Amino acid sequence: MALGPKILDRKLRLALDQRQREGRLIQPASPSEVQGTIDFGSNDTLSLSGSGALSRAFLHQLEKHPDFTVGSSSTRIFEGLRQYLEDIERDLATFYNAENAMVFGSGFDANVAIWSVISQPGDIVIFDELMHACARQGMKNGRAKAVPFVHNDCASLRSCLENARERNHGIAEGKQVVFVCFESVYSMDGDEAPIHEIIQIASESLPLGNYVLVIDEAHSNGLVGPNGSGLIAQYGLEKEFIIRVQTCGKALGASGGVVLCNDTIKQTLLNYSGNVLFTTAPSFVTVVAIRAAYELLASKDGDRRRARLQHNIKFTYWTLTNHPQWEEAKDRGIIRLPTETGWRSRTFRSAIFALVTQPGKARSLAKPLQQAKFWVNAVDYPIVPRNLDRVRLMVHADNTEEQIGAVVQIIMRWAMGQMKSETMKLDRMARL
């Protein structure tokens, strides 16, 4: 019998055991653990899926098309390009005020496709260091040099752009392209990008205009803008971004990803992206769920859900940061919130609350919340940078003020317990 499988198993087990010793082994919750809990963890922030609204809209769509087939049965470069796929892409382009649109199986697939094939040899991609992993994966597959800038740091971005111009004749002469890519709202900190400043810096640093702005709107899609069309549409900046990525698996509660682009970029993705060439095209079932979600977004119920979500986000900030022990817990490094500063002045607030704990403590904060039937997720390295462990609390449109208040009380009881333990430890050390 070949020894290869045993050797492989031993190597993989060593790596997994090491991660378990470090307290970082990923073990997804079972359905039975999540069942019956109140959702403060998922990306279903408009509660379209959890409330059953999307299911009802989906079934209504199926009733309108009783002769549908379940699978598309082929890649879209052959007979997989069905009429329903052409129709949804046309309608999404209109919805987002874009020239064209292309639907992918997921936002991950969309980002990998873009960065694997769009940038060309001699181009440079300058990206925010906290960009989604899928974008970075695509850049590794691509043919352009990729350079990170410090997260949301305009001075760092300017320095990267000026270095690209000064050290590359093709860039300086306007013969090569610099891609500047970032997210409108970041998935783990929940903070908003300085979009207007980024546009200005790109224009000033590359006066010949040989730059392309690309944005991922995964966490603003559905929540802001006309009918929930995102932060770029809210600001009226659609023409500034040649590529926008939207995802359907977060606020929309469905699945899939959408690339908004011009006809040339869509044809390039169709001809060169393995995610398109060698993947079965999105099925009718996937597309009809996307259509149902967008119809909900554009409805009066969608408006009400966006307003209710923003109210709940504001209430969460107020309840948490006005707790009598919040400032002490924050000052002692027990827990902090990266987006706390300026939340009162912002008109749009992300539903993501990153409760950053001391290293190794995020899971101990998540545990009492989960035991109280409030589902949250602890996140640690390598999903977030080392020593920036956190509980990722997601506020939803259908959460109540009573639920939010109960969650805050549990968080602060945990923080006070941590402070008490630290004080007792310092007292013991002082007596030695």
mmCIF file of C-alpha atoms in Angstrom, residues 52 68 88 94 151 174-175 211 248 251 278 282-283 361 375:
data_model
loop_
_atom_site.group_PDB
_atom_site.id
_atom_site.type_symbol
_atom_site.label_atom_id
_atom_site.label_comp_id
_atom_site.label_asym_id
_atom_site.label_seq_id
_atom_site.Cartn_x
_atom_site.Cartn_y
_atom_site.Cartn_z
ATOM 1 C CA GLY A 52 -38.762 35.291 5.006
ATOM 2 C CA PHE A 68 -38.097 27.092 -15.496
ATOM 3 C CA ILE A 88 -30.754 40.451 -15.337
ATOM 4 C CA THR A 94 -29.657 50.209 -15.450
ATOM 5 C CA HIS A 151 -5.433 51.252 5.185
ATOM 6 C CA GLY A 174 1.058 57.786 -19.638
ATOM 7 C CA LYS A 175 1.638 54.546 -21.565
ATOM 8 C CA TYR A 211 -5.298 55.634 -13.706
ATOM 9 C CA CYS A 248 -25.693 39.712 -3.600
ATOM 10 C CA ALA A 251 -27.490 42.816 2.522
ATOM 11 C CA PHE A 278 -14.616 26.898 -17.256
ATOM 12 C CA PRO A 282 -25.450 31.111 -13.192
ATOM 13 C CA SER A 283 -28.671 29.115 -13.150
ATOM 14 C CA LYS A 361 -9.869 37.095 24.099
ATOM 15 C CA TRP A 375 -25.311 34.686 17.569
#
